[in-house]
Each structure stands twice: as structure tokens, then as C-alpha cells.
Short mmCIF file of C-alpha atoms and ligand atoms in Angstrom, two decimals:
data_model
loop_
_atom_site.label_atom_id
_atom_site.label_comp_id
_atom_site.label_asym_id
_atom_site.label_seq_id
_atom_site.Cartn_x
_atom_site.Cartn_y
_atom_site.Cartn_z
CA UNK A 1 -14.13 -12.42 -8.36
CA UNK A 2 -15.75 -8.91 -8.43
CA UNK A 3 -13.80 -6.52 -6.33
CA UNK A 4 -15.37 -3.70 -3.69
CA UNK A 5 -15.39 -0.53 -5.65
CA UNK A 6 -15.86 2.95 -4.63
CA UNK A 7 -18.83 5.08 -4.92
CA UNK A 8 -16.55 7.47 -7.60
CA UNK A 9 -14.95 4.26 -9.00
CA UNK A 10 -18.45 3.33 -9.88
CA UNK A 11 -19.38 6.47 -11.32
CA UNK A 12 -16.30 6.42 -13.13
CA UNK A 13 -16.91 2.88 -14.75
CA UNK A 14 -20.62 3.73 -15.74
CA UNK A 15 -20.04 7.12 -17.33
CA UNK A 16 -20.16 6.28 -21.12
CA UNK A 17 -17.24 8.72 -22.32
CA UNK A 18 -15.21 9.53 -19.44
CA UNK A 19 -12.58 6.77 -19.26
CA UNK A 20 -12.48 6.64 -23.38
CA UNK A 21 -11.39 10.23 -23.23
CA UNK A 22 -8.49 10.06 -20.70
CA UNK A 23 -7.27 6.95 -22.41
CA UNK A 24 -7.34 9.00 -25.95
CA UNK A 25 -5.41 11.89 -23.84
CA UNK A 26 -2.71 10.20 -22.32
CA UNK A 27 -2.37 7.38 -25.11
CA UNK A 28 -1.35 4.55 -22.98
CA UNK A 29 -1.85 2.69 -19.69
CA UNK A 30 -2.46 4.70 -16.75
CA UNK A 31 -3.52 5.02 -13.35
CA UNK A 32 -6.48 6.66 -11.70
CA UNK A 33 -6.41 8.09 -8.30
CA UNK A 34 -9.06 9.21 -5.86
CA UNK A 35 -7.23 11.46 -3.45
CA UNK A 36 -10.85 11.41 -1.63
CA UNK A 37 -10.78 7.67 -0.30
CA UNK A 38 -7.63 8.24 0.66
CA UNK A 39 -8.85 11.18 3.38
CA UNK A 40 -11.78 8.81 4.06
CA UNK A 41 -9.36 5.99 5.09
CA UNK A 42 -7.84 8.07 7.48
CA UNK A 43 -10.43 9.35 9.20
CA UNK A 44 -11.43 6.03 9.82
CA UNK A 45 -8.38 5.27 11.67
CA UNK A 46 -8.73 8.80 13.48
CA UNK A 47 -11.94 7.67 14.18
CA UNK A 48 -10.83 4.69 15.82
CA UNK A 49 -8.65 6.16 18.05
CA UNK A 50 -11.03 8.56 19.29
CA UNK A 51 -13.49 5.87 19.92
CA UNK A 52 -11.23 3.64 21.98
CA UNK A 53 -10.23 7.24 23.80
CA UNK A 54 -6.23 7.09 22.57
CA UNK A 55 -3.94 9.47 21.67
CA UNK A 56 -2.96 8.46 18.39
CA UNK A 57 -1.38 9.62 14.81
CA UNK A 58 -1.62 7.99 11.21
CA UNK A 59 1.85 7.84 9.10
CA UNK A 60 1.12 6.77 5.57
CA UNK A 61 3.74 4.58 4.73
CA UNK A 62 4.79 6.13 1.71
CA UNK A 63 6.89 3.01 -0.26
CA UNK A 64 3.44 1.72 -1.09
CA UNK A 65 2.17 4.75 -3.61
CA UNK A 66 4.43 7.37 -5.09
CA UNK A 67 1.42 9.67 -6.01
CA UNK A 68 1.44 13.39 -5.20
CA UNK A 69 -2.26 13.50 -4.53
CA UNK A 70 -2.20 10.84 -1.61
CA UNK A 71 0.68 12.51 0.42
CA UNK A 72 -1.24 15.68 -0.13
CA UNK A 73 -4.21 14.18 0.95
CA UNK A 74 -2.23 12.82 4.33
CA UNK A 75 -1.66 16.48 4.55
CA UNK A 76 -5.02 17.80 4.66
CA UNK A 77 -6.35 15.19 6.44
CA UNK A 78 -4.08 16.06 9.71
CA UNK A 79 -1.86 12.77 8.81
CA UNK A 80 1.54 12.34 8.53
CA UNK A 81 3.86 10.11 6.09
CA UNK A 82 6.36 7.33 6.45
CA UNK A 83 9.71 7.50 4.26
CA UNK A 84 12.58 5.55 4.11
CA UNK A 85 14.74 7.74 1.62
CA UNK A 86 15.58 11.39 0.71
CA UNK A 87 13.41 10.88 -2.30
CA UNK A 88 10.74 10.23 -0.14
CA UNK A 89 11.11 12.44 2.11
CA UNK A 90 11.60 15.65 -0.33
CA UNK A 91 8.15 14.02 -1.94
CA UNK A 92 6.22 14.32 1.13
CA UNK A 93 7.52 18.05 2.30
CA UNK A 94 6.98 19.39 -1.55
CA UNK A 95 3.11 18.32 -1.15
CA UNK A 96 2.60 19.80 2.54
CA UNK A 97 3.67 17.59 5.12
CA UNK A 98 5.01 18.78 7.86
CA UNK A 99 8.97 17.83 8.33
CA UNK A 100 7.59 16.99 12.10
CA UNK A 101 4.78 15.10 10.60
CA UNK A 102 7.62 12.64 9.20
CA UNK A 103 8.81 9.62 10.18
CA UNK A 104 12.18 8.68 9.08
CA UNK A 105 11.95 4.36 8.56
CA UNK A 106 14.37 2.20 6.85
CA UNK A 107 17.82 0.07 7.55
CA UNK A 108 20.90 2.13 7.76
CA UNK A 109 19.86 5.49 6.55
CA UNK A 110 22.37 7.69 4.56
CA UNK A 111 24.24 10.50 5.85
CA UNK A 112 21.88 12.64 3.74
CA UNK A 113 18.81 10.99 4.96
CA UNK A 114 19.62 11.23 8.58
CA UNK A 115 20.70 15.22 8.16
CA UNK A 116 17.54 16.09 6.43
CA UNK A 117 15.50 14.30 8.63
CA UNK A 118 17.37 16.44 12.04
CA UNK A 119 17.13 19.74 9.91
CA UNK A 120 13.56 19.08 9.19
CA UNK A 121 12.14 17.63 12.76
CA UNK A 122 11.44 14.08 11.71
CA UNK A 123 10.93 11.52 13.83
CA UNK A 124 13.79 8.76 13.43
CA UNK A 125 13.34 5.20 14.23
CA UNK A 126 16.78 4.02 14.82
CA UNK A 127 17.46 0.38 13.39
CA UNK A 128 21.35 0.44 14.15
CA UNK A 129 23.74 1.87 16.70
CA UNK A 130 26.17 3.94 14.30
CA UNK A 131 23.14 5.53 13.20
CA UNK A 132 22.94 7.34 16.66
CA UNK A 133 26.54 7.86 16.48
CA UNK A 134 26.01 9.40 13.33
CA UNK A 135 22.59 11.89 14.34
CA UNK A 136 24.85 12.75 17.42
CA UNK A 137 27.88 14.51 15.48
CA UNK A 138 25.06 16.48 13.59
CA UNK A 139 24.68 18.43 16.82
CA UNK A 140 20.95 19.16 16.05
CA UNK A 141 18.10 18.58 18.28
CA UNK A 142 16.66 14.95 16.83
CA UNK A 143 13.76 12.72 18.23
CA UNK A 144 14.12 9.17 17.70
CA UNK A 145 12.32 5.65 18.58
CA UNK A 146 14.25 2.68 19.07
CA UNK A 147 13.14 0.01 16.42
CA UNK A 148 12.85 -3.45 18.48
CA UNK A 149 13.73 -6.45 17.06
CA UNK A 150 10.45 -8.64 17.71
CA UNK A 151 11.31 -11.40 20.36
CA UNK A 152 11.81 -14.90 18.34
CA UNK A 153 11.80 -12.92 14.87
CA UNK A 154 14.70 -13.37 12.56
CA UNK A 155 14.46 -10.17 10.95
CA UNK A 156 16.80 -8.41 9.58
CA UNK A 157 15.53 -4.68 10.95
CA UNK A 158 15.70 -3.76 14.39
CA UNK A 159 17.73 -3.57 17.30
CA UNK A 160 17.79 -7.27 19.24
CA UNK A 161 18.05 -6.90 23.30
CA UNK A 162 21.74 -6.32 23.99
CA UNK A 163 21.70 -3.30 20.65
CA UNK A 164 18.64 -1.61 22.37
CA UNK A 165 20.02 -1.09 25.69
CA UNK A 166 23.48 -0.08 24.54
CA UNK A 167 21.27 2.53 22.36
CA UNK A 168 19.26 3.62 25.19
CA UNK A 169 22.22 4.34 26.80
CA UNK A 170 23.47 6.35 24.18
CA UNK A 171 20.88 8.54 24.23
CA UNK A 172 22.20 12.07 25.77
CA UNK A 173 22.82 15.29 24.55
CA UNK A 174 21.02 16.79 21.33
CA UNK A 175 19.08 13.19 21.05
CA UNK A 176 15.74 12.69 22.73
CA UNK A 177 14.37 9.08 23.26
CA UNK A 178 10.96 9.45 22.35
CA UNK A 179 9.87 5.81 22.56
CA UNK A 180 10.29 2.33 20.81
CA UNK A 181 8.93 1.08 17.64
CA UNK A 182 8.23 -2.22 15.28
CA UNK A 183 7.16 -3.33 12.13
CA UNK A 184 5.77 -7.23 11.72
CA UNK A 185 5.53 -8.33 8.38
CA UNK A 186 2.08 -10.38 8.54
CA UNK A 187 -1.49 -9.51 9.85
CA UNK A 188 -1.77 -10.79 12.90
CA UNK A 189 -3.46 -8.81 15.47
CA UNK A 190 -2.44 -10.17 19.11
CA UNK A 191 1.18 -10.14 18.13
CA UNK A 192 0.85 -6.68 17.19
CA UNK A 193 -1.28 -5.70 20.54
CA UNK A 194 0.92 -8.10 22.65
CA UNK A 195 4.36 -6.64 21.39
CA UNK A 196 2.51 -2.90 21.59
CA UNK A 197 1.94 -4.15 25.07
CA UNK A 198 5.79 -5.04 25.97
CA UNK A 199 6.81 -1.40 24.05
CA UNK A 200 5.08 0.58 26.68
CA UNK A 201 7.04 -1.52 29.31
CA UNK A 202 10.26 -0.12 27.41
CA UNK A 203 9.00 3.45 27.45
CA UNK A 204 8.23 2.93 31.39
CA UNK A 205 11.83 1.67 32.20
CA UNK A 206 13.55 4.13 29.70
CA UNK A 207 11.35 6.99 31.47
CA UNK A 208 12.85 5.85 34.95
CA UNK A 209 16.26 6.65 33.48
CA UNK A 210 15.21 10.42 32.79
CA UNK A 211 13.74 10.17 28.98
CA UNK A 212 10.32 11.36 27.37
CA UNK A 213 9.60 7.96 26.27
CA UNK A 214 6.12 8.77 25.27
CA UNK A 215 5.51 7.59 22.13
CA UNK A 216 5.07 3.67 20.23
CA UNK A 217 4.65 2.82 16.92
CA UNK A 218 3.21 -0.25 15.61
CA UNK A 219 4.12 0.03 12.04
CA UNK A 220 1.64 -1.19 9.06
CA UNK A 221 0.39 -4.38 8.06
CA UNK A 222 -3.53 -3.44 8.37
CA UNK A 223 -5.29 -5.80 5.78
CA UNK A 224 -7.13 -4.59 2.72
CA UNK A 225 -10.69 -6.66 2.10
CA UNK A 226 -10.95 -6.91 -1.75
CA UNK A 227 -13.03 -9.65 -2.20
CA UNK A 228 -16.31 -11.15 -0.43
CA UNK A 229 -16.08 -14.28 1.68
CA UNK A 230 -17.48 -16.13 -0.67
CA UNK A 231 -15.90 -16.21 -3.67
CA UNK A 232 -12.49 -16.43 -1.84
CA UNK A 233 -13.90 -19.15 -0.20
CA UNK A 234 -15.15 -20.74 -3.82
CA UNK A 235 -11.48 -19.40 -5.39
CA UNK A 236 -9.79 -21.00 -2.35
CA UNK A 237 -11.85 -24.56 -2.07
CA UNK A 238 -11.85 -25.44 -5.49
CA UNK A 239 -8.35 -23.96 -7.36
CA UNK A 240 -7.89 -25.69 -10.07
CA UNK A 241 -4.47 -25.67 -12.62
CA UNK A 242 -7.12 -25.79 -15.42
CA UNK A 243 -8.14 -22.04 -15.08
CA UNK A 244 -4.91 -20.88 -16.01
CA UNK A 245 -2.91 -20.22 -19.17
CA UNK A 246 0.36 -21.40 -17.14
CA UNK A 247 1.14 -22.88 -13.84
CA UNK A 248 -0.42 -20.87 -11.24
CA UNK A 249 0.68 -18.91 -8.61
CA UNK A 250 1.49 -21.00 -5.28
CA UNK A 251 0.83 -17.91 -2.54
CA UNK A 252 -1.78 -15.34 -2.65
CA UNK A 253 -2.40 -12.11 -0.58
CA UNK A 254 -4.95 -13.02 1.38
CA UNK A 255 -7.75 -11.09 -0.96
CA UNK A 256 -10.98 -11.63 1.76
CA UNK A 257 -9.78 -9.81 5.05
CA UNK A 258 -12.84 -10.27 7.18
CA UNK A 259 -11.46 -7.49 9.80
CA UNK A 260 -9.48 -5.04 7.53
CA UNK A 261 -8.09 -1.56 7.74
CA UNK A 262 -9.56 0.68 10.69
CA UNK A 263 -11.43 -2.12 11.71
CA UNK A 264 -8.15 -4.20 12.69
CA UNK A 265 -6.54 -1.27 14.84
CA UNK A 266 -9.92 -1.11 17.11
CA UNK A 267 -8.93 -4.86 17.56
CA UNK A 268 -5.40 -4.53 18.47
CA UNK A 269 -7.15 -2.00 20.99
CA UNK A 270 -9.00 -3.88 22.28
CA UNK A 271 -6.91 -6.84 23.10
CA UNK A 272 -6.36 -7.26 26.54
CA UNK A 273 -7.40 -3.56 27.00
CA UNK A 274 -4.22 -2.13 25.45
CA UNK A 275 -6.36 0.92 25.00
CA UNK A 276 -6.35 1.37 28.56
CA UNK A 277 -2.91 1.05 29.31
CA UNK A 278 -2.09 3.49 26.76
CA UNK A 279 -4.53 5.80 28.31
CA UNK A 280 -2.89 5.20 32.01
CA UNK A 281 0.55 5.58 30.98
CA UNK A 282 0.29 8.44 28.65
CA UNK A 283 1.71 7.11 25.64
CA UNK A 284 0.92 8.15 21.82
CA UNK A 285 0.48 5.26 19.73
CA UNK A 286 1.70 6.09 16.14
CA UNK A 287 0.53 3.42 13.37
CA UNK A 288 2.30 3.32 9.57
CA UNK A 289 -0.20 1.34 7.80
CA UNK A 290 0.45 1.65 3.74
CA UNK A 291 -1.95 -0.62 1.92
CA UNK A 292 -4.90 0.45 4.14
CA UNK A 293 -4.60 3.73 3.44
CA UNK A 294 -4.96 3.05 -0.26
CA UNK A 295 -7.76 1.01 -0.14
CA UNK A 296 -10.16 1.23 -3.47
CA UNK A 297 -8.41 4.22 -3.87
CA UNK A 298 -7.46 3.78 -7.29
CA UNK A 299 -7.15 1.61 -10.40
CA UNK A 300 -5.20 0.40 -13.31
CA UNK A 301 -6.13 0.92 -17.03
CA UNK A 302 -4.83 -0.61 -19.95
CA UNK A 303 -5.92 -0.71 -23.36
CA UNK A 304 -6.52 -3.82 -25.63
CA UNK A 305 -4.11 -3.96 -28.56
CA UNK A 306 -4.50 -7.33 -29.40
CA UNK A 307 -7.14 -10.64 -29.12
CA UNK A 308 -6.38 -14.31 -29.58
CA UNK A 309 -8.01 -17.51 -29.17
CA UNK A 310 -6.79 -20.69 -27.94
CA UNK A 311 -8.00 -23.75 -27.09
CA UNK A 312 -7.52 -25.66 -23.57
CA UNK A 313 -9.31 -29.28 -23.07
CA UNK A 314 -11.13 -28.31 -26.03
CA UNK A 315 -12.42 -25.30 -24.54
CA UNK A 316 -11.67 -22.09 -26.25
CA UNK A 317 -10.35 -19.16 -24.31
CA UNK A 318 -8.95 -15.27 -25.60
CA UNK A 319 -5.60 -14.50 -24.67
CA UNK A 320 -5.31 -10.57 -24.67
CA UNK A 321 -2.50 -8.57 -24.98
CA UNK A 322 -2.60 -5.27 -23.29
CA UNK A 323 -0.15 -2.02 -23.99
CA UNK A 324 1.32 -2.65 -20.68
CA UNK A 325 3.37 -4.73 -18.31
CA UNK A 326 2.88 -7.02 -15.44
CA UNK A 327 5.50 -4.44 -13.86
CA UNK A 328 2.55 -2.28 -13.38
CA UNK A 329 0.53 -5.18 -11.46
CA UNK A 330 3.38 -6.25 -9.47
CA UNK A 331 2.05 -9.11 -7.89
CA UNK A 332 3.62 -11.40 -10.60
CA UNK A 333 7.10 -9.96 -9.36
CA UNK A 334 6.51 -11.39 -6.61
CA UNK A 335 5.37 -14.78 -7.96
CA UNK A 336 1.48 -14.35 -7.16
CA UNK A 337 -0.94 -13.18 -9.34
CA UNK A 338 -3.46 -10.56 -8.94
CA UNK A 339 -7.04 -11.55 -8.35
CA UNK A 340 -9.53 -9.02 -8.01
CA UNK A 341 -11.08 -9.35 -11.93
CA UNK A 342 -10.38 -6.50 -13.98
CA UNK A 343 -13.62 -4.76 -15.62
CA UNK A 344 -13.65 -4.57 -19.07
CA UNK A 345 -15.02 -1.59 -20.62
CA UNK A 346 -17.12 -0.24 -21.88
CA UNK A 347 -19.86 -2.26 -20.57
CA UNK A 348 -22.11 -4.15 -22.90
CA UNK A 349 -24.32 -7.18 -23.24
CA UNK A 350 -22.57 -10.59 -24.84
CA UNK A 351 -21.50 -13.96 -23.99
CA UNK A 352 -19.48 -15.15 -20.79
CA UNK A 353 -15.24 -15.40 -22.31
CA UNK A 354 -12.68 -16.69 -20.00
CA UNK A 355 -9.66 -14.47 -20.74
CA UNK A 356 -6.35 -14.20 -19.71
CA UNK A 357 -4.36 -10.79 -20.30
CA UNK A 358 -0.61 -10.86 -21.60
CA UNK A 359 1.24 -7.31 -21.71
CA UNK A 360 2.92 -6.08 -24.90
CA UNK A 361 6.74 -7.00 -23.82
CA UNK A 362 8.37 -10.05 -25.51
CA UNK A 363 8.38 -11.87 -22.25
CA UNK A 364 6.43 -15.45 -22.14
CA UNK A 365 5.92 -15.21 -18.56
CA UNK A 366 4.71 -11.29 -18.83
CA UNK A 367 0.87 -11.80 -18.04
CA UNK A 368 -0.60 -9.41 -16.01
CA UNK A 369 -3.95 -12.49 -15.49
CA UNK A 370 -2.48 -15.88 -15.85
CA UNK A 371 -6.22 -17.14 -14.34
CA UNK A 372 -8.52 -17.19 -17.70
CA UNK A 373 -11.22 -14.87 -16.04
CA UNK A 374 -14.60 -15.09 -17.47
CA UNK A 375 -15.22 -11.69 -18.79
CA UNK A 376 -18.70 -10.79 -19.27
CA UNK A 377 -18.27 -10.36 -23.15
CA UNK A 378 -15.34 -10.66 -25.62
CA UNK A 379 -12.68 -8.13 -25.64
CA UNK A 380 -11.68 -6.12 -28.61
CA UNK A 381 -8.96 -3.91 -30.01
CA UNK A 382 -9.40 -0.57 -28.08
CA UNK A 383 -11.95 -1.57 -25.28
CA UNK A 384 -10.53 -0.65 -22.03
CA UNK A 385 -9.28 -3.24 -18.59
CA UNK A 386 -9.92 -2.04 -15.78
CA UNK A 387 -7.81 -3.31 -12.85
CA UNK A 388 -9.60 -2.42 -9.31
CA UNK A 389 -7.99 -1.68 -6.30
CA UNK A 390 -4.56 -1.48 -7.14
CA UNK A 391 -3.19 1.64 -5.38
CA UNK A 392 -1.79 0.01 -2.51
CA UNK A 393 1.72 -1.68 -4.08
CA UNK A 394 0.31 -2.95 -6.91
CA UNK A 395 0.43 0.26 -9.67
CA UNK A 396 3.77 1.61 -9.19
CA UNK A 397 6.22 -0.10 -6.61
CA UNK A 398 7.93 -2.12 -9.54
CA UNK A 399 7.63 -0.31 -12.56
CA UNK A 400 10.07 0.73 -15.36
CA UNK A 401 10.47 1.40 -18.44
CA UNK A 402 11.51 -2.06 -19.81
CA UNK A 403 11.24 -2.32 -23.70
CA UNK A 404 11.25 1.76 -24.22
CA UNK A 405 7.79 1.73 -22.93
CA UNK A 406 6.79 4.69 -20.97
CA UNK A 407 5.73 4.96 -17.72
CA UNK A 408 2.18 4.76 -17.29
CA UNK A 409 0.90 8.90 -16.25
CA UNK A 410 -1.09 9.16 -12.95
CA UNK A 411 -4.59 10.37 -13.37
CA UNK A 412 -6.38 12.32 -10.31
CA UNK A 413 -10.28 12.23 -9.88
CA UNK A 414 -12.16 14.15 -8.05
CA UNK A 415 -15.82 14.61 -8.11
CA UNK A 416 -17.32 17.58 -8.51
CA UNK A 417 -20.64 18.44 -7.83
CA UNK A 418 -22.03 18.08 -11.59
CA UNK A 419 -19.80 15.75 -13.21
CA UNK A 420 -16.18 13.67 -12.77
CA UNK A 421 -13.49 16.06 -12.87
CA UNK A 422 -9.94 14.77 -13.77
CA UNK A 423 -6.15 16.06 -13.82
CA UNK A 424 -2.69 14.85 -14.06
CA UNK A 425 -0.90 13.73 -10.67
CA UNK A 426 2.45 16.54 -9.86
CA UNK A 427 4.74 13.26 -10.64
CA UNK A 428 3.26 12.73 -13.79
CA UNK A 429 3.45 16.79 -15.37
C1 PLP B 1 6.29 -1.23 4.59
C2 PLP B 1 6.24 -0.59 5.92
C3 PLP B 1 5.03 -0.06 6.38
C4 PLP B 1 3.72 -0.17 5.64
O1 PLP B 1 3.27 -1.49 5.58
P1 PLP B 1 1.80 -1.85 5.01
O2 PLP B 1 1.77 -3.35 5.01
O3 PLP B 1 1.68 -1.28 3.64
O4 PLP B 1 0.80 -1.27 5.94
C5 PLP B 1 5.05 0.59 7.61
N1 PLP B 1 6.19 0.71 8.34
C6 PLP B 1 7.37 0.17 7.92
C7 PLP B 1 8.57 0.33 8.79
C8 PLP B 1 7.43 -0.49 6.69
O5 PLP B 1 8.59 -1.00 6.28
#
């Protein structure tokens, strides 16, 4: 199941030295970024907006890649990030961002979180009453949105319909109601455009009562295409428990998104003209999308340290061991499994190997590939695996240092006019 790749992913994987070196640099696992696809994705969702004629502003949502170079690409690229705690915060302003660029997200924010956001202009989406007690004894000019709890949802964010208008009459003084926001775990897009919909009712009631009320946000949740149609289809149709070293997983991300990213806002646009009745009533629609942002806009590395064979049905099959964790794959934290294949480099001719990858804790159940993927050669000590696509949750969001092991260094690419050109990420100096 090849993944989509970049144009400087692709450059990356067929230069003969290029990878070999960093790996003999950093002398572990690590993660390469391209800060460039990360500008390109949000231009595409600037783009949108403009086409579909509405006011509109990207927040990266920032829990989904700790990198320097993507926040400072948000920067550059007239976009704005997401955070949900001081750490977060203090990341984005340290590469650029704007404090009015920010929007504050999260269940009951600290004391610290809520000051620094106020001090620094952030937008706040409230998601409990004492935290507009708590912004109002700060005496300093704050904006917020009201997070709604979605109708029918049993969520534990949000204000439900009794909370929001005790909020919204709250609202006085040094606070400014700025509009209404939600989050929807899920891809669905009329639920999105429909609830998007009811929002601007709230901002045209609250307005009645005297506030700005200009402003919605729709949160994240815009799907990442990582695989074509048809071999999701083929993975999908005919799953067997055979392919893999253990059980397999039982839920998968859905890896073939057939209207992803940018693509997926123009729909939610376009539903029922929502476009329109943003235009009409003047409202800003503010989006948070994480994953999308990050799409093929970076990769996972790991070095071989060790090859076995075993046998299944009587059909041989290598089991690798890599000098990494499933930690840095994440999906097996969540019980899933990862399934764009990893490329195995460097490139050569040789004969087709199904291989499954185990990382170098003492763990059984550590594997970053359960599935025995049929590599297009054997593996040995010191070849690189390449895992596609992983910047969006999969590199970093679970990591540690379990066993001693380091964490793996970020690596930044950028392509220069002659050759690949590569340095370390700030959080990684
Ligand atoms: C996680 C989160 C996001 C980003 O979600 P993606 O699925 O990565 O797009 C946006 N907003 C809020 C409030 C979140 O919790």
C-alpha cells in the first residue's frame, strides 16, 4: 500500500547519499520535515476560501506536530495556530505567531493559560462557565467564542444549551463575545456545514443583545488521503488475520479519503450554500484543521539493527527489529496499526519479502508493522525504513523516552535550488 509522496519526499528517497548521511549524523531514528508542504497546505485552504468568496482564517491545530518549522511556517504563510496549553502557546509566539493569531482551545484552562492568553490577545474558546469568571477578574480586554456542545453529542467539551446562555449572559465588561465555536470528532461534512449553519444563528441572536458576534469556528477534522482507492479497497475487501505477525488491528483511520484536506472545506461550503450565508451575515469562519495541515509533510526513519526469519503456514517471513519504538508511530497506542508501507532504503533490485518491523524495546506487543508487508527486497543491518506521511499525529504525539532511548531529533528539509538542504528543527538543538 504505496503512500502519496511529495515531490521533495521523492527527491529525498532517490538521492543515493542523502538520507545515509543524516542517519550517520544524528545516530538514531529521526524525523524529517518539509516546512514547504506545510505553506502549500495552507494556501490551499486560503485558496478555498477565496474561491467560495468567504472571509476566512486557518489555525493549525498545534497538538498534532510539536515541530518548530511548521508553526513557523503557519507564520509566514499568514496562518495562525491552535494551543491548548502554555507550552503550546509559548511554542507558537517563540517561532512568530502572532499572540492575536492564537487561539486558546482545551477543557478548563489553567490560571496561567487563561492570563497569557488575555496578556497576549488570543482568542479564547470558552468550554466552561468559571472560566469566564476567571478571564473576568483578570480585568484585561479578552475575546472569546463560546464552544457549543453539538446537539445529541455526548461530549465531554463544550457548553450544552442552558451553560451557553448563562455564558452569553455573562459576557460584559472587559470580555467581548466574538462568536461560537465546535469541534466534531469524525469527518463528516454536512454535520460540520449544518452545525456551522445553526452557529451563525447564535452569532445573529447574541448580536441582537449588543455583541460583535462575528466570528465561527469549525474546528479540525479535515481528512488526510494516504492511500489510492484501490488498494484500500483491495486492503479493505480482502483482510485477512494471515498477513499479520499477531492479531490485527480491529479499527483503522480511514487511509483513502476520496475528498480530503482543502478539498473537504469547499464542501462544507458548499452545502446548502453556507458560503452565502456567511457572506450575507458578515461572519469570519475560522477552521483548526491539524492533520491536514501536515499532510506528506514529513516522515519517519529508522534504522535496521536486526533481521529474522520465521515461518507462518509454511511461508517464511523477516521479522525486523528497528532502533525505535512504536511510540514514535503512535497508531499502535491507539490499538490500530499504521498502513501506509514504509520504503526501505536504499533502493535496489531483489526478491518480493513480506516483513513485519518490531522496535528495539523488550515489549512483545512493540511492533511498529504487525501486517508482514511485502518489501521489495530483504532488509539488512543498516538499510534504512522509511515511514511516509507521518507528520500529522503519528511522529511525536506519544513519544518518550521508554527504555533510556532518546528521543528521536527532528530533521528540516528544504530544497534548494541545486541540491537537498537539511538542518536540525529549534526543538531538537
Ligand atoms: C484536535 C483538535 C483540532 C485538530 O483536529 P484535526 O483532526 O487534527 O484536524 C482542532 N480543534 C480542536 C478544538 C481540537 O481539539
Amino acid at each position: 500500500m504505496p503512500a502519496y509522496v511529495d515531490p521533495i519526499e521523492r527527491r529525498l528517497l532517490a538521492d543515493p547519499v542523502l538520507l545515509g548521511d543524516i542517519a550517520e549524523a544524528v545516530g538514531g531514528p529521526f524525523h524529517v520535515l518539509f516546512p514547504e508542504r506545510v505553506s502549500l497546505n495552507i494556501k490551499t485552504f486560503q485558496q478555498a476560501f477565496t474561491a467560495a468568496g468567504v472571509d476566512g482564517f486557518v489555525y493549525f491545530g498545534k497538538k498534532a506536530n510539536k515541530a518548530a518549522c511548521v508553526v513557523r511556517a503557519c507564520a509566514e504563510s499568514g496562518a495562525g495556530v491552535d494551543v491548548a496549553s502554555t507550552g503550546e502557546l509559548v511554542a507558537a509566539l517563540s517561532q512568530g505567531v502572532r499572540g492575536e493569531d492564537l487561539m486558546v482551545t482545551g477543557p478548563a484552562k489553567s490560571d496561567e493559560l487563561l492570563w497569557l492568553a488575555a496578556r497576549h490577545r488570543a482568542l479564547i474558546a470558552i468550554d466552561a462557565l468559571d472560566e469566564l469568571r476567571r478571564l473576568g477578574e483578570l480585568e484585561l480586554p479578552v475575546r472569546v467564542l463560546l464552544r457549543v456542545l453539538p446537539e445529541g453529542s455526548n461530549s465531554r467539551f463544550g457548553l450544552d444549551p442552558m451553560e451557553l446562555e448563562q455564558a452569553i449572559q455573562a459576557i460584559s465588561g472587559s470580555i467581548t463575545l466574538s462568536g461560537f465555536s465546535f469541534h466534531l470528532s469524525g469527518y463528516d461534512v454536512v454535520a460540520r456545514s449544518e452545525l456551522a449553519a445553526a452557529l451563525v444563528g447564535h452569532c445573529l441572536r447574541a448580536r441582537a443583545n449588543g455583541h460583535p458576534a462575528d466570528t465561527i469556528s469549525i474546528g479540525g477534522g479535515f481528512g488526510v488521503d494516504y492511500l489510492d482507492a484501490q488498494f484500500w479497497a483491495k486492503f479493505q475487501n480482502t483482510l485477512s488475520a494471515n498477513w499479520f505477525h499477531t492479531n490485527p488491528a480491529t479499527d483503522y483511520y480511514p487511509y483513502h479519503f476520496p475528498v480530503p484536506g482543502a478539498a473537504m472545506l469547499s464542501a462544507i461550503l458548499d452545502h446548502q450554500n453556507l458560503a452565502e450565508l456567511l457572506r450575507d451575515n458578515e461572519i469570519r469562519l475560522a477552521i483548526e484543521p491539524g492533520r491536514a495541515l501536515l499532510d506528506r509533510a514529513g516522515s519517519s526513519v529508522f534504522r535496521i539493527q536486526g533481521v529474522k526469519t520465521r515461518t507462518a503456514q509454511g511461508n517464511p517471513y523477516d521479522i525486523l527489529t528497528v532502533d525505535g519504538t512504536s511510540l514514535s508511530l503512535s497508531e499502535q497506542w491507539f490499538d490500530s496499526e499504521y498502513l501506509p508501507d514504509p520504503v526501505l532504503w536504499p533502493t535496489r533490485p531483489g526478491r518480493l519479502t513480506p516483513t513485519c518491523v518490531g522496535a528495539t524495546t523488550c515489549l512483545e506487543s512493540d511492533l511498529l508493522s504487525r501486517r508482514r508487508i511485502p518489501l521489495p527486497r530483504r532488509a539488512h543491518l543498516r538499510d534504512l525504513l522509511v515511514y511516509p506521511n507521518t507528520a500529522g499525529y503519528q511522529m511525536d504525539s506519544n513519544e518518550s523516552t521508554f527504555h533510556e532511548l532518546p528521543l528521536p531529533p527532528k530533521v528540516v528539509l528544504h530544497a534548494a535550488a541545486d541540491r537537498l538542504r537539511w538542518t536540525l528543527d529549534a526543538t531538537s538543538r
